CSV table of C-alpha atoms in Angstrom, one decimal:
chain,number,residue,atom,x,y,z
A,1117,UNK,CA,-66.1,-16.4,57.7
A,1118,UNK,CA,-65.0,-13.9,55.0
A,1119,UNK,CA,-63.2,-10.7,55.7
A,1120,UNK,CA,-65.1,-9.0,52.9
A,1121,UNK,CA,-68.3,-7.3,53.9
A,1122,UNK,CA,-70.8,-5.2,52.0
A,1123,UNK,CA,-72.6,-2.4,53.8
A,1124,UNK,CA,-76.3,-1.8,53.1
A,1125,UNK,CA,-75.3,1.4,51.4
A,1126,UNK,CA,-72.7,-0.3,49.1
A,1127,UNK,CA,-75.1,-3.0,48.1
A,1128,UNK,CA,-77.8,-0.4,47.3
A,1129,UNK,CA,-75.4,1.3,44.9
A,1130,UNK,CA,-74.5,-2.0,43.2
A,1131,UNK,CA,-78.2,-3.0,42.9
A,1132,UNK,CA,-79.0,0.1,40.8
A,1133,UNK,CA,-82.5,0.0,39.3
A,1134,UNK,CA,-83.4,-3.5,40.5
A,1135,UNK,CA,-87.1,-3.3,40.9
A,1136,UNK,CA,-89.2,-5.1,38.2
A,1137,UNK,CA,-92.8,-6.2,37.9
A,1138,UNK,CA,-91.9,-9.3,39.8
A,1139,UNK,CA,-92.6,-9.6,43.5
A,1140,UNK,CA,-90.2,-7.5,45.5
A,1141,UNK,CA,-88.3,-10.4,47.2
A,1142,UNK,CA,-87.9,-12.2,43.8
A,1143,UNK,CA,-86.6,-9.0,42.0
A,1144,UNK,CA,-84.1,-8.4,44.8
A,1145,UNK,CA,-82.9,-12.0,44.8
A,1146,UNK,CA,-82.6,-12.0,41.1
A,1147,UNK,CA,-80.4,-8.9,41.1
A,1148,UNK,CA,-78.1,-10.1,43.9
A,1149,UNK,CA,-77.8,-13.4,42.1
A,1150,UNK,CA,-76.6,-11.5,39.0
A,1151,UNK,CA,-74.1,-9.4,41.0
A,1152,UNK,CA,-72.6,-12.7,42.3
A,1153,UNK,CA,-72.5,-14.3,38.9
A,1154,UNK,CA,-71.1,-11.2,37.2
A,1155,UNK,CA,-68.3,-10.8,39.8
A,1156,UNK,CA,-69.5,-7.5,41.1
A,1157,UNK,CA,-70.1,-9.1,44.5
A,1158,UNK,CA,-67.1,-11.5,45.0
A,1159,UNK,CA,-67.5,-15.0,46.3
A,1160,UNK,CA,-67.1,-15.1,50.1
A,1161,UNK,CA,-68.6,-11.6,50.7
A,1162,UNK,CA,-70.8,-11.1,53.7
A,1163,UNK,CA,-74.1,-9.4,52.8
A,1164,UNK,CA,-75.6,-6.7,55.0
A,1165,UNK,CA,-77.9,-7.8,57.8
A,1166,UNK,CA,-81.6,-8.2,56.8
A,1167,UNK,CA,-82.7,-5.3,59.1
A,1168,UNK,CA,-80.0,-2.9,57.7
A,1169,UNK,CA,-80.8,-3.7,54.1
A,1170,UNK,CA,-84.5,-3.4,54.6
A,1171,UNK,CA,-84.1,0.0,56.2
A,1172,UNK,CA,-81.8,1.2,53.4
A,1173,UNK,CA,-84.1,0.0,50.6
A,1174,UNK,CA,-87.3,1.0,52.4
A,1175,UNK,CA,-88.6,-2.5,52.4
A,1176,UNK,CA,-90.1,-4.7,55.0
A,1177,UNK,CA,-87.7,-7.0,56.7
A,1178,UNK,CA,-89.9,-9.9,55.6
A,1179,UNK,CA,-89.2,-9.0,52.0
A,1180,UNK,CA,-85.5,-9.0,52.5
A,1181,UNK,CA,-85.6,-12.2,54.5
A,1182,UNK,CA,-87.6,-13.9,51.6
A,1183,UNK,CA,-85.0,-12.7,49.1
A,1184,UNK,CA,-82.2,-14.1,51.2
A,1185,UNK,CA,-84.1,-17.4,51.5
A,1186,UNK,CA,-84.4,-17.6,47.7
A,1187,UNK,CA,-80.6,-17.1,47.4
A,1188,UNK,CA,-79.9,-19.6,50.2
A,1189,UNK,CA,-82.2,-22.3,48.5
A,1190,UNK,CA,-80.5,-21.6,45.2
A,1191,UNK,CA,-77.0,-22.1,46.7
A,1192,UNK,CA,-75.9,-18.5,46.3
A,1193,UNK,CA,-75.5,-17.7,50.0
A,1194,UNK,CA,-74.7,-19.6,53.1
A,1195,UNK,CA,-76.3,-18.2,56.3
A,1196,UNK,CA,-74.9,-19.1,59.8
A,1197,UNK,CA,-76.6,-17.7,62.9
A,1198,UNK,CA,-74.5,-15.0,64.4
A,1199,UNK,CA,-72.2,-14.8,61.3
A,1200,UNK,CA,-74.5,-13.4,58.6
A,1201,UNK,CA,-75.0,-14.4,55.0
A,1202,UNK,CA,-72.0,-15.1,52.8
A,1203,UNK,CA,-72.1,-15.3,49.0
A,1204,UNK,CA,-71.1,-18.5,47.2
A,1205,UNK,CA,-71.9,-20.4,44.0
A,1206,UNK,CA,-74.1,-23.5,43.8
A,1207,UNK,CA,-72.4,-26.9,43.9
A,1208,UNK,CA,-70.2,-28.8,46.2
A,1209,UNK,CA,-67.1,-26.9,45.0
A,1210,UNK,CA,-66.8,-23.5,43.6
A,1211,UNK,CA,-66.0,-23.3,39.9
A,1212,UNK,CA,-62.8,-21.6,38.9
A,1213,UNK,CA,-63.1,-18.0,37.7
A,1214,UNK,CA,-63.5,-17.4,34.0
A,1215,UNK,CA,-64.3,-21.0,33.1
A,1216,UNK,CA,-67.3,-21.0,30.7
A,1217,UNK,CA,-68.0,-24.7,30.9
A,1218,UNK,CA,-68.4,-27.2,28.1
A,1219,UNK,CA,-70.4,-25.9,25.2
A,1220,UNK,CA,-70.4,-22.3,26.5
A,1221,UNK,CA,-69.3,-19.5,24.3
A,1222,UNK,CA,-67.3,-17.0,26.4
A,1223,UNK,CA,-67.6,-13.4,25.3
A,1224,UNK,CA,-66.3,-12.0,28.6
A,1225,UNK,CA,-62.9,-12.2,26.9
A,1226,UNK,CA,-61.9,-9.4,24.5
A,1227,UNK,CA,-58.7,-11.0,23.2
A,1228,UNK,CA,-57.3,-12.4,20.0
A,1229,UNK,CA,-55.8,-15.8,19.2
A,1230,UNK,CA,-52.0,-16.1,19.2
A,1231,UNK,CA,-50.1,-14.2,16.5
A,1232,UNK,CA,-49.2,-16.5,13.6
A,1233,UNK,CA,-45.5,-16.0,14.2
A,1234,UNK,CA,-45.6,-17.0,17.8
A,1235,UNK,CA,-44.8,-20.7,17.4
A,1236,UNK,CA,-41.6,-20.0,15.6
A,1237,UNK,CA,-40.7,-17.4,18.2
A,1238,UNK,CA,-41.4,-19.8,21.0
A,1239,UNK,CA,-39.1,-22.4,19.4
A,1240,UNK,CA,-36.3,-19.9,19.0
A,1241,UNK,CA,-36.7,-18.7,22.6
A,1242,UNK,CA,-36.5,-22.3,23.8
A,1243,UNK,CA,-33.2,-22.7,21.9
A,1244,UNK,CA,-31.9,-19.6,23.6
A,1245,UNK,CA,-33.0,-20.6,27.1
A,1246,UNK,CA,-30.0,-22.8,28.0
A,1247,UNK,CA,-27.7,-19.9,28.3
A,1248,UNK,CA,-29.8,-18.5,31.1
A,1249,UNK,CA,-30.0,-21.8,33.0
A,1250,UNK,CA,-26.8,-21.4,35.0
A,1251,UNK,CA,-28.4,-18.4,36.7
A,1252,UNK,CA,-31.0,-18.7,39.5
A,1253,UNK,CA,-33.8,-17.5,37.2
A,1254,UNK,CA,-35.3,-14.9,39.4
A,1255,UNK,CA,-35.7,-11.7,37.4
A,1256,UNK,CA,-37.5,-8.9,39.2
A,1257,UNK,CA,-36.7,-6.2,36.7
A,1258,UNK,CA,-36.8,-7.7,33.2
A,1259,UNK,CA,-34.3,-9.1,30.8
A,1260,UNK,CA,-32.0,-6.2,29.6
A,1261,UNK,CA,-32.5,-6.8,25.9
A,1262,UNK,CA,-36.3,-7.0,26.3
A,1263,UNK,CA,-36.4,-3.7,28.2
A,1264,UNK,CA,-34.2,-2.2,25.4
A,1265,UNK,CA,-36.7,-3.4,22.7
A,1266,UNK,CA,-39.7,-2.0,24.7
A,1267,UNK,CA,-37.9,1.3,25.2
A,1268,UNK,CA,-37.0,1.5,21.5
A,1269,UNK,CA,-40.7,1.0,20.6
A,1270,UNK,CA,-41.7,4.0,22.8
A,1271,UNK,CA,-38.9,6.1,21.2
A,1272,UNK,CA,-40.0,5.3,17.7
A,1273,UNK,CA,-43.5,6.3,18.7
A,1274,UNK,CA,-42.3,9.8,19.7
A,1275,UNK,CA,-41.5,9.3,23.4
A,1276,UNK,CA,-37.8,9.0,24.0
A,1277,UNK,CA,-37.2,6.2,26.5
A,1278,UNK,CA,-34.3,4.2,27.9
A,1279,UNK,CA,-34.2,0.7,29.2
A,1280,UNK,CA,-33.9,1.9,32.8
A,1281,UNK,CA,-37.3,3.5,32.5
A,1282,UNK,CA,-38.9,0.1,31.9
A,1283,UNK,CA,-40.0,-2.5,34.5
A,1284,UNK,CA,-41.3,-5.8,33.1
A,1285,UNK,CA,-44.2,-7.3,34.9
A,1286,UNK,CA,-46.3,-10.5,34.9
A,1287,UNK,CA,-49.0,-9.0,32.6
A,1288,UNK,CA,-50.6,-5.6,32.7
A,1289,UNK,CA,-52.9,-6.5,35.6
A,1290,UNK,CA,-49.9,-7.0,37.8
A,1291,UNK,CA,-48.6,-3.6,36.6
A,1292,UNK,CA,-51.9,-1.9,37.6
A,1293,UNK,CA,-52.0,-3.7,41.0
A,1294,UNK,CA,-48.3,-2.9,41.7
A,1295,UNK,CA,-48.7,0.8,40.9
A,1296,UNK,CA,-51.8,1.0,43.1
A,1297,UNK,CA,-50.0,-0.7,46.0
A,1298,UNK,CA,-46.9,1.4,45.6
A,1299,UNK,CA,-48.3,4.8,45.2
A,1300,UNK,CA,-51.6,4.8,47.1
A,1301,UNK,CA,-52.3,4.9,50.8
A,1302,UNK,CA,-55.6,3.9,52.4
A,1303,UNK,CA,-58.2,6.6,51.8
A,1304,UNK,CA,-56.3,8.3,49.0
A,1305,UNK,CA,-58.5,9.5,46.1
A,1306,UNK,CA,-58.1,8.0,42.6
A,1307,UNK,CA,-59.7,9.7,39.6
A,1308,UNK,CA,-60.9,6.9,37.3
A,1309,UNK,CA,-62.9,6.8,34.1
A,1310,UNK,CA,-66.4,5.3,34.1
A,1311,UNK,CA,-67.0,3.0,32.4
A,1312,UNK,CA,-63.6,1.4,32.6
A,1313,UNK,CA,-61.6,-1.9,32.9
A,1314,UNK,CA,-63.2,-3.7,35.9
A,1315,UNK,CA,-60.0,-5.2,37.3
A,1316,UNK,CA,-58.4,-1.8,37.5
A,1317,UNK,CA,-61.4,-0.8,39.8
A,1318,UNK,CA,-60.7,-3.8,41.9
A,1319,UNK,CA,-57.0,-3.2,42.1
A,1320,UNK,CA,-57.5,0.4,43.3
A,1321,UNK,CA,-60.1,-0.6,45.8
A,1322,UNK,CA,-57.9,-3.4,47.2
A,1323,UNK,CA,-55.3,-0.7,47.8
A,1324,UNK,CA,-57.8,1.2,49.9
A,1325,UNK,CA,-58.5,4.0,47.5
A,1326,UNK,CA,-61.6,6.1,47.3
A,1327,UNK,CA,-62.7,6.3,43.6
A,1328,UNK,CA,-63.8,9.5,41.9
A,1329,UNK,CA,-65.5,9.0,38.5
A,1330,UNK,CA,-64.6,10.7,35.2
A,1331,UNK,CA,-67.2,10.0,32.5
A,1332,UNK,CA,-66.3,8.6,29.1
A,1333,UNK,CA,-68.9,8.3,26.4
A,1334,UNK,CA,-68.8,6.4,23.1
A,1335,UNK,CA,-68.7,8.6,20.0
A,1336,UNK,CA,-70.9,8.5,16.9
A,1337,UNK,CA,-69.6,8.0,13.4
A,1338,UNK,CA,-66.9,10.6,12.6
A,1339,UNK,CA,-64.2,10.8,9.9
A,1340,UNK,CA,-61.1,10.8,12.1
A,1341,UNK,CA,-60.7,10.3,15.8
A,1342,UNK,CA,-57.5,12.3,16.5
A,1343,UNK,CA,-58.2,15.8,15.2
A,1344,UNK,CA,-56.7,18.1,17.8
A,1345,UNK,CA,-60.0,19.6,18.8
A,1346,UNK,CA,-62.3,16.7,17.8
A,1347,UNK,CA,-64.9,15.5,20.3
A,1348,UNK,CA,-63.5,12.3,21.8
A,1349,UNK,CA,-65.8,11.1,24.6
A,1350,UNK,CA,-64.0,12.8,27.5
A,1351,UNK,CA,-65.2,16.1,29.0
A,1352,UNK,CA,-62.0,18.0,29.7
A,1353,UNK,CA,-63.7,20.7,31.6
A,1354,UNK,CA,-65.3,18.1,33.9
A,1355,UNK,CA,-62.0,16.3,34.4
A,1356,UNK,CA,-60.2,19.6,35.4
A,1357,UNK,CA,-63.0,20.2,37.9
A,1358,UNK,CA,-62.6,16.7,39.3
A,1359,UNK,CA,-58.9,17.3,39.8
A,1360,UNK,CA,-59.6,20.6,41.5
A,1361,UNK,CA,-62.3,19.2,43.7
A,1362,UNK,CA,-60.8,15.8,44.7
A,1363,UNK,CA,-57.0,16.5,44.4
A,1364,UNK,CA,-56.5,12.8,43.6
A,1365,UNK,CA,-53.2,11.1,44.4
A,1366,UNK,CA,-53.5,9.1,41.2
A,1367,UNK,CA,-55.6,9.1,38.0
A,1368,UNK,CA,-56.1,6.0,35.8
A,1369,UNK,CA,-57.0,6.5,32.2
A,1370,UNK,CA,-57.3,4.4,29.0
A,1371,UNK,CA,-56.7,7.1,26.4
A,1372,UNK,CA,-56.3,4.9,23.3
A,1373,UNK,CA,-59.1,2.6,22.2
A,1374,UNK,CA,-60.7,2.8,25.6
A,1375,UNK,CA,-62.1,-0.4,27.2
A,1376,UNK,CA,-65.1,-0.7,26.8
A,1377,UNK,CA,-66.2,2.3,24.7
A,1378,UNK,CA,-63.5,2.1,22.0
A,1379,UNK,CA,-63.0,5.9,22.3
A,1380,UNK,CA,-59.6,7.6,21.6
A,1381,UNK,CA,-58.6,10.7,23.5
A,1382,UNK,CA,-57.6,13.7,21.3
A,1383,UNK,CA,-54.2,15.4,21.7
A,1384,UNK,CA,-55.9,18.5,23.1
A,1385,UNK,CA,-57.7,16.6,25.8
A,1386,UNK,CA,-54.5,14.7,26.6
A,1387,UNK,CA,-52.6,17.9,27.1
A,1388,UNK,CA,-55.3,19.3,29.4
A,1389,UNK,CA,-55.4,16.1,31.5
A,1390,UNK,CA,-51.6,16.1,31.7
A,1391,UNK,CA,-51.6,19.7,32.8
A,1392,UNK,CA,-54.3,19.1,35.4
A,1393,UNK,CA,-52.3,16.1,36.8
A,1394,UNK,CA,-49.1,18.2,37.0
A,1395,UNK,CA,-50.8,21.1,38.7
A,1396,UNK,CA,-52.2,18.9,41.5
A,1397,UNK,CA,-49.2,16.5,41.8
A,1398,UNK,CA,-51.3,13.6,40.6
A,1399,UNK,CA,-49.6,10.5,39.3
A,1400,UNK,CA,-51.2,9.9,35.9
A,1401,UNK,CA,-51.4,6.3,34.9
A,1402,UNK,CA,-52.0,5.8,31.2
A,1403,UNK,CA,-53.0,2.2,30.3
A,1404,UNK,CA,-51.8,1.6,26.8
A,1405,UNK,CA,-52.6,-2.1,26.5
A,1406,UNK,CA,-54.7,-1.5,23.4
A,1407,UNK,CA,-52.8,1.5,22.0
A,1408,UNK,CA,-51.3,-0.3,19.0
A,1409,UNK,CA,-54.6,-2.0,17.9
A,1410,UNK,CA,-55.4,0.6,15.3
A,1411,UNK,CA,-57.8,-0.5,12.6
A,1412,UNK,CA,-58.2,2.6,10.4
A,1413,UNK,CA,-54.8,4.2,10.2
A,1414,UNK,CA,-52.3,1.6,8.9
A,1415,UNK,CA,-48.6,2.5,9.3
A,1416,UNK,CA,-49.3,5.3,11.8
A,1417,UNK,CA,-48.2,5.4,15.4
A,1418,UNK,CA,-50.4,7.1,17.9
A,1419,UNK,CA,-48.9,10.5,18.7
A,1420,UNK,CA,-47.0,10.6,22.0
A,1421,UNK,CA,-45.3,14.0,21.9
A,1422,UNK,CA,-47.6,15.4,24.7
A,1423,UNK,CA,-46.2,12.6,27.0
A,1424,UNK,CA,-42.7,13.7,26.0
A,1425,UNK,CA,-43.5,17.2,27.0
A,1426,UNK,CA,-44.8,15.9,30.3
A,1427,UNK,CA,-41.5,14.1,30.8
A,1428,UNK,CA,-39.6,17.2,30.1
A,1429,UNK,CA,-41.7,19.2,32.6
A,1430,UNK,CA,-41.2,16.6,35.3
A,1431,UNK,CA,-44.9,15.7,35.4
A,1432,UNK,CA,-45.6,12.4,37.1
A,1433,UNK,CA,-46.8,10.0,34.4
A,1434,UNK,CA,-46.7,6.2,34.4
A,1435,UNK,CA,-47.5,4.2,31.3
A,1436,UNK,CA,-48.6,0.5,31.2
A,1437,UNK,CA,-48.1,-1.8,28.2
A,1438,UNK,CA,-48.7,-5.4,27.5
A,1439,UNK,CA,-47.9,-8.3,25.1
A,1440,UNK,CA,-51.1,-10.0,25.9
A,1441,UNK,CA,-53.5,-8.0,23.7
A,1442,UNK,CA,-51.2,-7.7,20.7
A,1443,UNK,CA,-49.3,-11.0,20.7
A,1444,UNK,CA,-51.3,-13.5,22.8
A,1445,UNK,CA,-53.2,-13.6,26.1
A,1446,UNK,CA,-51.1,-16.6,27.2
A,1447,UNK,CA,-48.0,-14.5,27.2
A,1448,UNK,CA,-48.2,-13.0,30.6
A,1449,UNK,CA,-45.7,-10.2,30.0
A,1450,UNK,CA,-46.5,-6.6,30.7
A,1451,UNK,CA,-44.4,-3.5,31.5
A,1452,UNK,CA,-44.4,-0.1,33.2
A,1453,UNK,CA,-42.7,2.9,31.6
A,1454,UNK,CA,-42.0,5.7,34.0
A,1455,UNK,CA,-39.2,8.1,35.2
A,1456,UNK,CA,-36.3,6.4,37.0
A,1457,UNK,CA,-37.3,7.3,40.6
A,1458,UNK,CA,-40.8,5.8,40.1
A,1459,UNK,CA,-39.3,2.7,38.5
A,1460,UNK,CA,-37.0,2.2,41.5
A,1461,UNK,CA,-39.9,2.5,43.9
A,1462,UNK,CA,-41.8,-0.1,41.9
A,1463,UNK,CA,-38.8,-2.5,41.8
A,1464,UNK,CA,-38.6,-2.2,45.6
A,1465,UNK,CA,-42.3,-3.1,46.0
A,1466,UNK,CA,-42.5,-5.9,43.4
A,1467,UNK,CA,-41.0,-8.8,45.5
A,1468,UNK,CA,-43.9,-8.6,48.0
A,1469,UNK,CA,-46.1,-10.3,45.3
A,1470,UNK,CA,-43.6,-12.1,43.0
A,1471,UNK,CA,-39.9,-12.8,42.9
A,1472,UNK,CA,-39.5,-12.6,39.1
A,1473,UNK,CA,-41.0,-12.6,35.7
A,1474,UNK,CA,-40.8,-15.9,33.7
A,1475,UNK,CA,-37.6,-15.9,31.6
A,1476,UNK,CA,-38.9,-18.1,28.8
A,1477,UNK,CA,-42.0,-15.8,28.2
A,1478,UNK,CA,-39.7,-12.8,28.2
A,1479,UNK,CA,-37.5,-14.4,25.6
A,1480,UNK,CA,-40.5,-15.2,23.4
A,1481,UNK,CA,-41.7,-11.5,23.6
A,1482,UNK,CA,-38.2,-10.3,22.8
A,1483,UNK,CA,-38.2,-12.4,19.7
A,1484,UNK,CA,-41.5,-11.0,18.6
A,1485,UNK,CA,-40.9,-7.3,19.3
A,1486,UNK,CA,-38.9,-6.7,16.0
A,1487,UNK,CA,-41.8,-8.3,14.1
A,1488,UNK,CA,-44.5,-6.1,15.7
A,1489,UNK,CA,-45.2,-4.1,12.5
A,1490,UNK,CA,-46.2,-7.3,10.7
A,1491,UNK,CA,-48.1,-8.6,13.7
A,1492,UNK,CA,-50.1,-5.3,14.1
A,1493,UNK,CA,-51.1,-5.5,10.4
A,1494,UNK,CA,-52.4,-9.0,11.0
A,1495,UNK,CA,-54.3,-7.9,14.0
A,1496,UNK,CA,-55.8,-4.9,12.0
A,1497,UNK,CA,-57.4,-7.2,9.5
A,1498,UNK,CA,-58.7,-9.6,12.2
A,1499,UNK,CA,-60.2,-6.7,14.2
A,1500,UNK,CA,-61.7,-5.0,11.0
A,1501,UNK,CA,-63.5,-8.3,10.2
A,1502,UNK,CA,-64.8,-8.6,13.8
A,1503,UNK,CA,-65.9,-5.0,13.9
A,1504,UNK,CA,-67.8,-5.2,10.6
A,1505,UNK,CA,-69.4,-8.5,11.5
A,1506,UNK,CA,-70.7,-7.1,14.8
A,1507,UNK,CA,-72.1,-4.0,13.1
A,1508,UNK,CA,-73.8,-6.0,10.4
A,1509,UNK,CA,-75.3,-8.5,12.9
A,1510,UNK,CA,-76.6,-5.8,15.2
A,1511,UNK,CA,-78.2,-4.0,12.3
A,1512,UNK,CA,-79.9,-7.2,11.0
A,1513,UNK,CA,-80.8,-8.7,14.4
A,1514,UNK,CA,-81.3,-5.7,16.7
A,1515,UNK,CA,-82.0,-2.6,14.7
A,1516,UNK,CA,-83.0,-0.7,17.9
A,1517,UNK,CA,-79.5,-1.2,19.2
A,1518,UNK,CA,-76.7,1.3,18.4
A,1519,UNK,CA,-73.0,0.6,17.7
A,1520,UNK,CA,-70.7,3.7,17.8
A,1521,UNK,CA,-67.9,3.6,15.3
A,1522,UNK,CA,-64.7,2.6,17.0
A,1523,UNK,CA,-61.4,3.1,15.1
A,1524,UNK,CA,-59.5,0.4,16.9
A,1525,UNK,CA,-59.3,-1.6,20.0
A,1526,UNK,CA,-61.0,-4.8,21.0
A,1527,UNK,CA,-64.6,-4.0,22.0
A,1528,UNK,CA,-67.9,-2.4,20.9
A,1529,UNK,CA,-69.9,-0.5,23.5
A,1530,UNK,CA,-73.4,-1.3,22.2
A,1531,UNK,CA,-76.4,0.8,23.3
A,1532,UNK,CA,-79.4,-1.4,24.0
A,1533,UNK,CA,-82.0,1.4,24.1
A,1534,UNK,CA,-83.4,0.0,27.4
A,1535,UNK,CA,-81.9,-0.6,30.9
A,1536,UNK,CA,-81.9,-4.4,30.5
A,1537,UNK,CA,-78.2,-5.3,30.2
A,1538,UNK,CA,-78.0,-7.3,33.4
A,1539,UNK,CA,-81.2,-9.2,32.6
A,1540,UNK,CA,-79.9,-9.9,29.1
A,1541,UNK,CA,-76.5,-11.2,30.4
A,1542,UNK,CA,-78.3,-13.4,32.8
A,1543,UNK,CA,-80.7,-14.8,30.2
A,1544,UNK,CA,-77.9,-15.3,27.7
A,1545,UNK,CA,-76.3,-17.8,30.1
A,1546,UNK,CA,-79.1,-20.2,29.7
A,1547,UNK,CA,-78.6,-19.9,25.9
A,1548,UNK,CA,-74.9,-20.9,26.1
A,1549,UNK,CA,-73.4,-17.5,26.0
A,1550,UNK,CA,-71.3,-15.7,28.7
A,1551,UNK,CA,-71.2,-12.0,28.2
A,1552,UNK,CA,-70.4,-9.1,30.5
A,1553,UNK,CA,-73.3,-6.7,31.4
A,1554,UNK,CA,-72.7,-3.0,31.2
A,1555,UNK,CA,-72.7,-2.4,34.9
A,1556,UNK,CA,-69.6,-4.6,35.2
A,1557,UNK,CA,-67.6,-1.7,33.9
A,1558,UNK,CA,-69.0,0.9,36.3
A,1559,UNK,CA,-68.7,1.9,40.0
A,1560,UNK,CA,-72.3,1.9,41.1
A,1561,UNK,CA,-74.5,-0.3,39.0
A,1562,UNK,CA,-74.8,2.2,36.1
A,1563,UNK,CA,-74.6,1.4,32.4
A,1564,UNK,CA,-77.6,-0.9,32.3
A,1565,UNK,CA,-78.3,0.4,28.8
A,1566,UNK,CA,-75.0,-0.9,27.4
A,1567,UNK,CA,-73.5,-4.3,26.5
A,1568,UNK,CA,-69.8,-4.8,25.8
A,1569,UNK,CA,-69.4,-7.0,22.7
A,1570,UNK,CA,-65.8,-8.0,21.8
A,1571,UNK,CA,-64.7,-7.6,18.1
A,1572,UNK,CA,-62.1,-10.4,18.4
A,1573,UNK,CA,-64.1,-13.5,17.4
A,1574,UNK,CA,-64.8,-15.3,14.2
A,1575,UNK,CA,-67.9,-14.9,12.0
A,1576,UNK,CA,-69.0,-18.4,13.0
A,1577,UNK,CA,-68.7,-17.6,16.7
A,1578,UNK,CA,-70.7,-14.4,16.1
A,1579,UNK,CA,-73.5,-16.3,14.4
A,1580,UNK,CA,-73.8,-18.5,17.5
A,1581,UNK,CA,-73.5,-15.5,19.9
A,1582,UNK,CA,-76.2,-13.4,18.2
A,1583,UNK,CA,-78.5,-16.4,17.9
A,1584,UNK,CA,-78.2,-16.8,21.7
A,1585,UNK,CA,-78.6,-13.0,22.3
A,1586,UNK,CA,-81.8,-13.0,20.1
A,1587,UNK,CA,-83.3,-15.8,22.3
A,1588,UNK,CA,-82.2,-14.1,25.5
A,1589,UNK,CA,-83.5,-10.7,24.3
A,1590,UNK,CA,-87.0,-12.1,24.0
A,1591,UNK,CA,-86.8,-12.8,27.7
A,1592,UNK,CA,-84.8,-9.8,29.0
A,1593,UNK,CA,-86.7,-7.1,27.2
A,1594,UNK,CA,-90.2,-8.2,28.1
A,1595,UNK,CA,-90.1,-10.1,31.4
A,1596,UNK,CA,-88.6,-10.0,34.8
A,1597,UNK,CA,-85.3,-11.8,35.0
A,1598,UNK,CA,-86.1,-15.5,35.7
A,1599,UNK,CA,-83.9,-18.0,37.6
A,1600,UNK,CA,-81.2,-19.6,35.5
A,1601,UNK,CA,-78.5,-22.2,36.2
A,1602,UNK,CA,-75.4,-20.6,37.6
A,1603,UNK,CA,-72.4,-20.2,35.3
A,1604,UNK,CA,-68.8,-19.6,36.2
A,1605,UNK,CA,-67.8,-16.3,37.7
A,1606,UNK,CA,-66.6,-14.2,34.8
A,1607,UNK,CA,-63.3,-12.5,34.9
A,1608,UNK,CA,-63.6,-9.7,32.3
A,1609,UNK,CA,-60.6,-9.3,29.9
């Protein structure tokens, strides 16, 4: 029996606007099925009792029982008398997360192929490895020369940093989870953007946090995203009110090429967010995993002087970086940049989940860091092609959809014009395409009018994907979501 359990109230929030023209029990079963497939209800979660859910949704118990029966017959829940109904996936064994299956095109990943210089760097790193072999190989902090390279990169971008302000982690996801586990207690409030990176939501919730939303919206076409007072998708007044009302222990933001909207926070908004965090003693976590993936401003660094001012004022700011988005997803190397006392606390907490970051992967990243200017230019061209391909195909295939102009990053936050994102994602599975529905990036089932489309694929892959979306749209936009074969549980990247 699973330890995870959904209350009727929590499931109601996840369901969102689930009612369709289908019979009530079928519409309810369809939406719960999608929540399981999309990862919003994890495998092994115990669903609320039929009586409790019926009361919460103002349905008859017979309707809820029929929905659960549909899910049970489809292999999406197991029900044991006295133990409740627990979510699962069909089949004798559960498929591994994030596996699309043979012939499936997986658009749940917003990531680029390996940088062209990576093979040579890997060979050079392998030649360097023998000098580390006499040591035990457990490295909880990070190789000194890699930390120096990372610190130098921050310094060149306008934020003076030393190696002892850097902790190397096993990817940015471990960095997020480690920060949450170290600085949060059960019941602490966390201010978090909506929409946002789904696995950050999960990490904060696993730490026992209570999440307080801060809305981010995609921006329409505009000439330059970083004018000091330019509209940027964040409502600074509302954020300041959130800090005053909730007094959060921690705030998590994606200020540069936000995932999924692609928005970039203006310097003026950054300063106001930093000031609000400092005034309330809130640890501000700035996730910079996409910060260097700039398409439209070649040769420019994103300005970081406001963070330098925060350092000087003693404001508690923690920054997350990663090699995975810029260099390759298979390089599971991330890092945390913070003041020394915070780094020491994180080092003390890290061994509870891992005893060291892989040496060979650190050596590869250290070889690539001096080449980052060239690599970023290569990425810029790849992302520009992806962005323009998506914009062209949307205009040709779905003229009713809208694509805000993003100036960098990995994703397009596409407006569908109708609240059908979940139904579209479910229908797309039967057409050979895995794609993350808009609500995957929210807290409570919102964002049904949006679909996240990565801009990291080839034109040929986009032709396949949009052909699948066109077929799926004919179903999702006009009919109740039908039953489809279960795909793998998507882990959104």
